[in-house]
XYZ file of C-alpha atoms in Angstrom:
488
model
C -65.695 -12.781 -73.485
C -63.219 -15.166 -75.106
C -62.352 -11.865 -77.546
C -62.017 -9.424 -74.437
C -60.154 -11.778 -72.812
C -57.521 -12.357 -75.660
C -57.338 -8.803 -76.045
C -56.614 -8.270 -72.463
C -54.215 -10.759 -72.802
C -52.296 -8.972 -75.354
C -52.578 -5.641 -74.045
C -50.783 -7.230 -71.080
C -48.158 -8.893 -72.558
C -47.272 -5.532 -74.758
C -47.529 -3.606 -71.654
C -45.083 -5.907 -69.990
C -42.710 -5.546 -72.616
C -42.879 -2.139 -72.592
C -42.046 -2.030 -69.282
C -39.348 -4.577 -69.434
C -37.780 -2.477 -72.056
C -37.946 0.625 -70.197
C -36.541 -1.052 -67.104
C -33.372 -2.369 -69.473
C -33.081 1.052 -71.102
C -33.038 2.664 -67.437
C -30.485 0.079 -66.164
C -28.333 0.503 -69.286
C -28.511 4.388 -68.961
C -27.570 3.882 -64.804
C -24.862 1.504 -66.082
C -23.113 4.219 -67.983
C -22.798 6.734 -64.941
C -20.126 6.629 -62.767
C -21.108 5.160 -59.292
C -21.300 7.513 -56.495
C -19.574 6.912 -53.547
C -21.512 5.607 -50.324
C -22.029 8.708 -47.564
C -20.450 8.069 -44.333
C -22.436 10.212 -41.490
C -20.086 12.962 -40.215
C -18.592 12.243 -36.775
C -19.607 14.976 -34.339
C -16.926 17.018 -33.308
C -16.977 15.719 -29.366
C -13.404 17.281 -28.596
C -14.442 20.434 -29.978
C -17.876 20.306 -28.129
C -16.093 19.619 -24.296
C -13.471 22.635 -25.431
C -16.580 25.056 -25.977
C -18.281 23.918 -22.849
C -14.893 24.429 -20.987
C -14.776 28.239 -22.263
C -18.025 28.972 -21.646
C -17.634 27.929 -17.778
C -15.004 30.057 -18.205
C -17.121 33.056 -18.849
C -20.261 31.912 -16.689
C -19.805 29.297 -13.729
C -23.350 28.121 -13.939
C -23.008 27.001 -17.428
C -24.043 23.574 -17.313
C -25.842 23.225 -20.559
C -23.020 22.729 -23.090
C -21.242 19.893 -20.751
C -24.748 18.285 -20.818
C -24.995 18.518 -24.511
C -21.432 17.294 -25.322
C -22.249 13.982 -23.008
C -25.806 13.528 -25.226
C -23.541 13.872 -28.413
C -21.417 11.241 -27.317
C -23.900 9.124 -26.122
C -25.778 9.222 -29.267
C -22.618 8.485 -31.171
C -20.549 5.979 -28.632
C -18.149 4.975 -31.361
C -16.968 8.380 -32.369
C -13.397 9.313 -31.590
C -13.184 10.843 -27.979
C -16.844 9.882 -27.233
C -15.743 8.177 -23.806
C -13.276 10.948 -23.078
C -15.801 13.611 -23.513
C -18.338 11.742 -21.020
C -15.462 11.570 -18.491
C -14.380 14.885 -18.903
C -17.459 16.151 -18.604
C -18.962 14.481 -15.772
C -15.607 15.459 -13.920
C -16.718 19.221 -14.412
C -20.351 18.771 -13.789
C -20.089 15.835 -10.600
C -16.661 14.945 -9.636
C -15.412 18.161 -9.420
C -11.848 17.452 -10.782
C -10.966 20.464 -11.830
C -7.540 21.870 -11.880
C -6.612 24.285 -8.998
C -9.844 23.713 -7.428
C -9.295 20.431 -5.034
C -8.947 22.823 -1.743
C -12.475 23.565 -2.252
C -15.515 20.614 -1.302
C -18.152 19.867 -3.783
C -17.215 22.473 -6.096
C -18.792 20.861 -9.459
C -20.842 22.707 -11.382
C -23.974 20.485 -10.340
C -23.561 21.842 -6.766
C -23.611 25.587 -7.324
C -27.182 26.115 -7.100
C -30.734 24.022 -6.549
C -31.714 24.725 -9.811
C -28.596 23.557 -11.601
C -28.442 20.350 -9.270
C -31.969 19.412 -10.372
C -31.251 20.282 -14.312
C -28.005 18.029 -14.053
C -29.788 14.991 -12.587
C -32.802 15.135 -14.871
C -30.284 15.311 -17.974
C -28.122 12.744 -16.742
C -30.777 10.554 -16.145
C -31.905 10.849 -19.923
C -28.466 10.406 -21.051
C -28.404 6.975 -19.166
C -31.766 6.018 -20.631
C -30.788 7.174 -24.149
C -27.553 4.939 -23.810
C -29.563 1.935 -23.197
C -30.277 0.875 -26.827
C -27.848 -1.617 -29.225
C -24.521 -1.366 -27.656
C -21.944 -2.088 -30.797
C -19.315 0.159 -29.596
C -17.301 -0.925 -26.931
C -17.486 2.224 -25.173
C -21.011 2.351 -24.699
C -21.377 0.298 -21.335
C -18.676 2.569 -19.804
C -20.499 5.419 -20.418
C -23.612 4.274 -18.806
C -21.434 3.388 -15.678
C -20.001 6.569 -15.571
C -23.868 8.071 -15.796
C -24.641 5.873 -13.266
C -21.875 6.673 -10.984
C -22.321 10.465 -11.264
C -25.953 9.854 -10.565
C -25.305 7.579 -7.499
C -23.047 10.586 -6.111
C -25.702 12.909 -6.341
C -28.034 10.806 -4.744
C -25.338 10.684 -1.600
C -24.984 14.140 -1.689
C -28.752 14.917 -0.952
C -29.240 11.884 1.354
C -31.670 10.530 -1.148
C -31.869 6.618 -0.136
C -34.299 5.208 -2.753
C -32.096 6.857 -5.927
C -28.883 6.157 -4.276
C -29.799 2.345 -3.952
C -31.045 2.363 -7.426
C -28.091 3.881 -9.136
C -25.659 1.976 -7.168
C -27.180 -1.309 -8.794
C -26.968 0.399 -12.133
C -23.165 1.227 -11.675
C -22.608 -2.714 -11.390
C -20.465 -2.717 -8.431
C -19.043 -6.023 -7.067
C -20.114 -6.261 -3.239
C -16.930 -7.779 -2.435
C -13.337 -9.226 -3.345
C -11.215 -11.380 -2.188
C -7.769 -9.309 -1.759
C -4.077 -10.731 -1.505
C -1.069 -8.594 -0.837
C 1.489 -7.512 -0.736
C 2.895 -9.944 -3.626
C 5.544 -7.310 -4.763
C 7.513 -4.798 -2.794
C 7.276 -2.375 -5.667
C 3.668 -0.919 -6.111
C 4.286 0.317 -9.781
C 6.583 -2.107 -11.393
C 4.395 -5.048 -9.817
C 1.516 -3.825 -12.223
C 3.739 -4.939 -15.436
C 2.977 -8.789 -14.753
C 0.519 -11.433 -13.967
C 0.144 -12.216 -9.857
C 1.600 -15.205 -9.111
C -0.606 -18.404 -8.603
C -3.735 -16.716 -10.500
C -3.063 -17.479 -14.141
C -4.965 -20.016 -16.414
C -8.105 -21.803 -14.858
C -6.386 -23.316 -11.868
C -8.344 -23.221 -8.816
C -7.943 -20.272 -6.160
C -4.939 -20.818 -3.810
C -4.977 -21.437 -0.173
C -1.987 -18.902 0.195
C 0.585 -16.894 -1.610
C 4.172 -16.253 -1.237
C 4.573 -12.562 -0.384
C 7.187 -10.349 0.659
C 9.562 -11.282 3.302
C 10.100 -10.632 6.187
C 6.558 -9.529 7.428
C 4.379 -10.856 4.597
C 6.110 -14.375 3.389
C 3.009 -16.397 3.891
C -0.546 -14.625 2.774
C -3.871 -15.866 2.629
C -6.756 -14.120 0.628
C -9.167 -11.877 2.775
C -12.628 -11.218 2.008
C -13.053 -7.398 1.630
C -16.605 -5.525 1.640
C -17.402 -2.854 -0.635
C -18.304 0.849 0.771
C -20.086 2.403 -1.701
C -18.322 0.566 -4.464
C -14.885 1.522 -3.018
C -12.670 -1.729 -1.957
C -9.801 -0.753 0.351
C -7.033 -2.906 -0.942
C -4.846 -2.053 2.095
C -7.699 -3.447 4.602
C -5.201 -6.889 4.645
C -1.852 -5.129 5.216
C -0.455 -1.638 6.091
C 2.572 -2.724 3.966
C 3.667 -1.318 0.601
C 3.261 -3.339 -2.432
C 1.132 -5.005 -5.440
C -2.312 -6.452 -4.542
C -4.380 -8.921 -6.573
C -7.894 -8.166 -6.580
C -10.546 -11.275 -7.248
C -14.051 -10.896 -7.873
C -16.606 -13.613 -9.270
C -18.553 -12.865 -12.224
C -21.760 -14.751 -13.103
C -22.068 -14.725 -17.054
C -25.406 -16.836 -17.765
C -24.792 -16.501 -21.786
C -22.201 -16.025 -24.541
C -22.099 -11.991 -24.770
C -19.662 -9.288 -24.351
C -18.557 -8.480 -20.558
C -17.052 -4.893 -19.895
C -15.091 -4.407 -16.726
C -13.640 -1.078 -15.193
C -11.359 -0.410 -12.977
C -11.106 2.989 -11.121
C -8.455 3.779 -8.816
C -7.247 6.647 -6.623
C -3.931 7.904 -7.532
C -0.888 5.305 -6.904
C 0.714 8.068 -4.695
C 0.136 11.578 -3.279
C 3.014 14.136 -2.879
C 2.766 15.429 0.690
C 4.653 18.091 1.939
C 4.733 18.927 5.726
C 6.080 21.996 7.734
C 6.962 21.655 11.393
C 7.663 24.679 13.423
C 8.154 23.730 17.145
C 10.015 24.544 20.388
C 12.533 21.795 21.877
C 15.828 21.061 23.651
C 19.074 18.740 23.108
C 20.397 18.663 26.481
C 22.200 21.272 28.633
C 25.858 20.086 28.156
C 28.061 19.360 25.024
C 28.037 16.019 23.746
C 31.404 16.257 22.595
C 33.797 16.438 25.549
C 37.110 16.460 26.989
C 38.101 12.821 28.238
C 41.728 12.375 27.895
C 42.480 8.327 27.266
C 46.238 8.545 26.953
C 49.424 10.571 28.043
C 48.092 13.526 26.472
C 46.092 16.443 28.455
C 45.272 19.907 28.532
C 45.926 22.872 30.722
C 42.809 24.392 32.041
C 40.394 22.847 29.412
C 37.594 24.827 28.519
C 34.733 24.571 31.154
C 32.198 23.891 28.161
C 34.700 20.844 26.985
C 34.763 19.198 30.317
C 30.900 19.611 30.728
C 31.681 21.632 33.968
C 29.443 24.147 32.458
C 26.012 23.288 31.358
C 24.420 26.572 29.859
C 21.966 25.508 27.340
C 18.426 25.526 27.053
C 15.277 25.243 24.602
C 15.351 26.869 21.319
C 13.317 26.998 18.235
C 13.118 23.832 15.649
C 12.147 24.023 12.216
C 11.556 21.011 10.504
C 10.453 20.126 6.582
C 8.842 16.849 5.428
C 8.879 15.934 1.686
C 7.562 12.521 0.890
C 4.857 10.320 -0.867
C 1.489 9.008 0.463
C 1.397 5.879 -0.830
C -1.703 4.892 0.813
C -4.057 6.028 3.066
C -2.242 4.329 5.950
C 1.397 5.176 4.893
C 3.987 7.827 3.564
C 7.850 7.792 3.144
C 10.146 10.562 2.179
C 13.051 12.728 3.280
C 12.994 14.956 5.875
C 15.535 17.953 6.964
C 15.571 20.437 9.898
C 17.367 22.770 11.806
C 17.610 23.488 15.818
C 18.845 26.108 18.226
C 19.563 26.070 21.707
C 19.314 28.698 24.151
C 23.066 29.772 25.866
C 23.496 31.655 29.107
C 26.926 33.732 28.357
C 29.280 34.772 30.727
C 32.602 36.596 30.663
C 34.555 33.684 29.522
C 32.407 32.383 26.453
C 31.644 35.618 24.332
C 28.942 34.862 21.669
C 28.190 31.353 22.736
C 25.733 29.940 20.550
C 24.826 26.200 19.483
C 22.748 24.916 16.487
C 22.598 21.695 14.523
C 21.272 20.442 10.900
C 19.950 17.314 10.610
C 18.499 15.189 7.337
C 17.326 11.537 6.765
C 14.635 9.366 5.442
C 11.192 8.761 7.497
C 8.475 6.910 7.327
C 4.946 7.486 8.918
C 2.226 5.359 9.700
C -1.623 6.701 9.548
C -4.061 5.411 11.985
C -7.507 7.064 10.356
C -10.246 6.995 13.167
C -12.644 9.330 11.702
C -12.441 10.934 7.781
C -10.882 14.168 9.277
C -8.782 13.023 12.277
C -5.413 11.215 11.376
C -3.324 10.135 14.425
C 0.282 8.986 13.183
C 3.449 7.560 13.954
C 6.478 8.774 12.567
C 9.851 6.838 12.522
C 13.235 8.081 10.970
C 16.923 7.792 10.625
C 18.898 11.062 10.369
C 22.616 12.603 10.326
C 22.938 15.036 12.546
C 25.582 18.162 12.798
C 25.735 19.752 16.224
C 28.017 22.832 16.512
C 28.767 25.202 19.489
C 31.044 27.957 18.743
C 32.280 30.755 21.316
C 35.325 33.319 21.662
C 37.013 32.699 24.905
C 40.617 32.234 26.840
C 43.026 29.513 26.177
C 46.414 28.816 27.907
C 49.261 28.886 26.050
C 53.116 29.294 26.412
C 52.741 33.125 25.955
C 49.626 33.089 28.382
C 46.209 33.146 28.288
C 44.762 34.384 24.667
C 41.197 35.350 23.554
C 40.518 33.080 20.411
C 37.583 31.527 18.614
C 36.514 28.085 19.681
C 34.294 25.281 18.331
C 32.665 21.814 19.843
C 31.665 19.625 16.993
C 29.474 16.747 16.888
C 28.282 13.868 14.442
C 25.744 11.539 14.965
C 22.857 9.261 14.061
C 19.408 10.398 15.142
C 16.426 8.045 15.280
C 13.425 10.340 15.736
C 9.940 8.967 16.817
C 7.269 11.110 16.335
C 3.565 11.033 17.427
C 0.938 13.354 16.119
C -2.565 13.952 15.089
C -3.606 16.024 12.610
C -7.219 17.453 11.421
C -7.934 17.840 8.015
C -9.152 21.448 7.268
C -9.776 21.063 3.835
C -9.307 17.758 1.403
C -5.574 18.820 0.836
C -4.565 20.763 3.917
C -4.148 19.645 7.489
C -2.879 20.714 10.915
C -2.254 18.997 14.130
C 0.144 18.928 17.139
C 3.179 16.465 17.548
C 5.777 15.457 19.990
C 9.069 14.112 18.880
C 11.765 12.635 21.016
C 15.202 11.612 18.748
C 17.991 9.673 20.476
C 21.209 10.681 19.022
C 24.262 8.189 18.950
C 27.527 10.085 18.891
C 29.830 8.719 15.816
C 32.628 11.582 16.080
C 33.384 14.880 17.505
C 36.216 17.489 17.510
C 37.464 20.522 19.685
C 39.058 23.411 17.693
C 41.005 26.650 18.733
C 42.301 29.237 16.410
C 43.093 32.784 16.420
C 45.588 35.411 16.219
C 48.959 34.795 18.252
C 48.070 30.735 18.071
C 48.279 28.061 15.630
C 45.134 26.496 14.871
C 44.517 23.380 17.007
C 42.115 20.740 17.166
C 41.578 17.464 19.056
C 39.217 14.995 17.377
C 37.721 11.589 18.663
C 39.366 9.629 16.001
C 42.767 10.147 17.098
C 45.316 7.523 18.277
C 44.651 5.985 21.808
C 47.670 7.572 23.116
C 46.657 11.157 21.681
C 42.973 10.938 22.083
C 41.403 13.549 24.603
C 38.187 13.804 22.872
C 34.964 11.877 22.987
C 31.836 11.954 21.129
C 29.008 11.045 23.449
C 25.097 10.713 22.842
C 22.260 12.718 23.857
C 18.440 12.865 23.126
C 16.533 15.905 21.416
C 12.962 16.494 21.978
C 10.364 18.736 20.625
C 6.595 19.828 20.413
C 5.489 21.173 17.366
C 2.899 22.433 15.012
C 2.096 20.312 11.733
C 1.103 22.035 8.515
C 0.459 19.446 5.563
C -0.160 19.748 1.850
C -1.120 16.381 0.131
C -1.783 16.506 -3.570
C -3.905 14.851 -4.634
C -6.032 14.522 -1.597
C -6.129 11.035 -0.111
């Protein structure tokens, strides 16, 4: 037994020596070979995947699979370049419907194009959300899951499925309410570059804030509840300007907190055409009214307002503005107005027209989602012109010459209207407008063969002044045709 033990011991030592030598030789051999660089896993080409999905949809409007595959690849590789952008763009095509040039159509995204596609999209997005629940080393990972939950919440609301909608609205991580203060700054976009006054550091939440004078000098925070995760920051005031939105976050332990804010467009382009019928009084606002020794022999009856031949006519107005919120739009308007005229033997070719232009503001009062009553206020320069050919008394007798009455004024148009949204971007409705016009100047002119060009204006000196510029009123009843891009 002892001899066998010694033999086994010697064999073991020899075996150990051989193994040791072999390992040493192997190590030496490896040490002589050049080290190979560690292989880095190749990142998926997510931008190319989305481009391929876009091309596939162009050929087949029911092609949802390429977009879903792009989302799966992005969720599996959240740290890859363009991963978050791929999820956002793919969900726009599948669910949210942010396809260029198709904003006129409701629910045009791929998921709504057939029942089979709807079911497939819901199931694949649910699996993608579950797949993204692993370790979140990439900063984009929680935002991807939030976007997927947002899309699934939207789809559940579309079919009116209450139970999934309540689940996905919680998984979106929406705030239930927020304290809104504003307007703190009169410039909505420039105000974003700085910090809201009174909200820096760890100081207590102020009870009041300094706002924009004169209508919002003393502001107090108001709690605004969320409606399907959306907080209406204009609920506190219809005035334009920057708002501060304050929310409470309960963070029980040390961890990364991801916060996302989705906002509608800061402003929408608003274009309105308003064909209308209206009037501007039956007589001339520029009239004969001598204040000194100068007088005219037999002034024209239009000039003296002895004749009142004007009636209603066509009104064409155009508005180009910016919809800064769901409540307010501001911009520039212009218009042309004509008046019917009763001609006689002494007034050949009698015509009256006017041009107007100036800024406007429109305040909307949405009652239901598709009906928008509104009030419009503006200020405009108005140029009113009357032309005809008629007799003028001269030293050589009566001559038939061209005559004009010109009026310059400032109008304050007030418009009441109601629009109905036919499509998200297109609305139509009716409106009534009244505009008092305050006269600021006017002239009477006569020129023709056999007579020197003569003019009498309201800015002449007192002893030569025979022309006065009077005020008048304009009214019109019109049709509104409005285009808003993007839709509010």
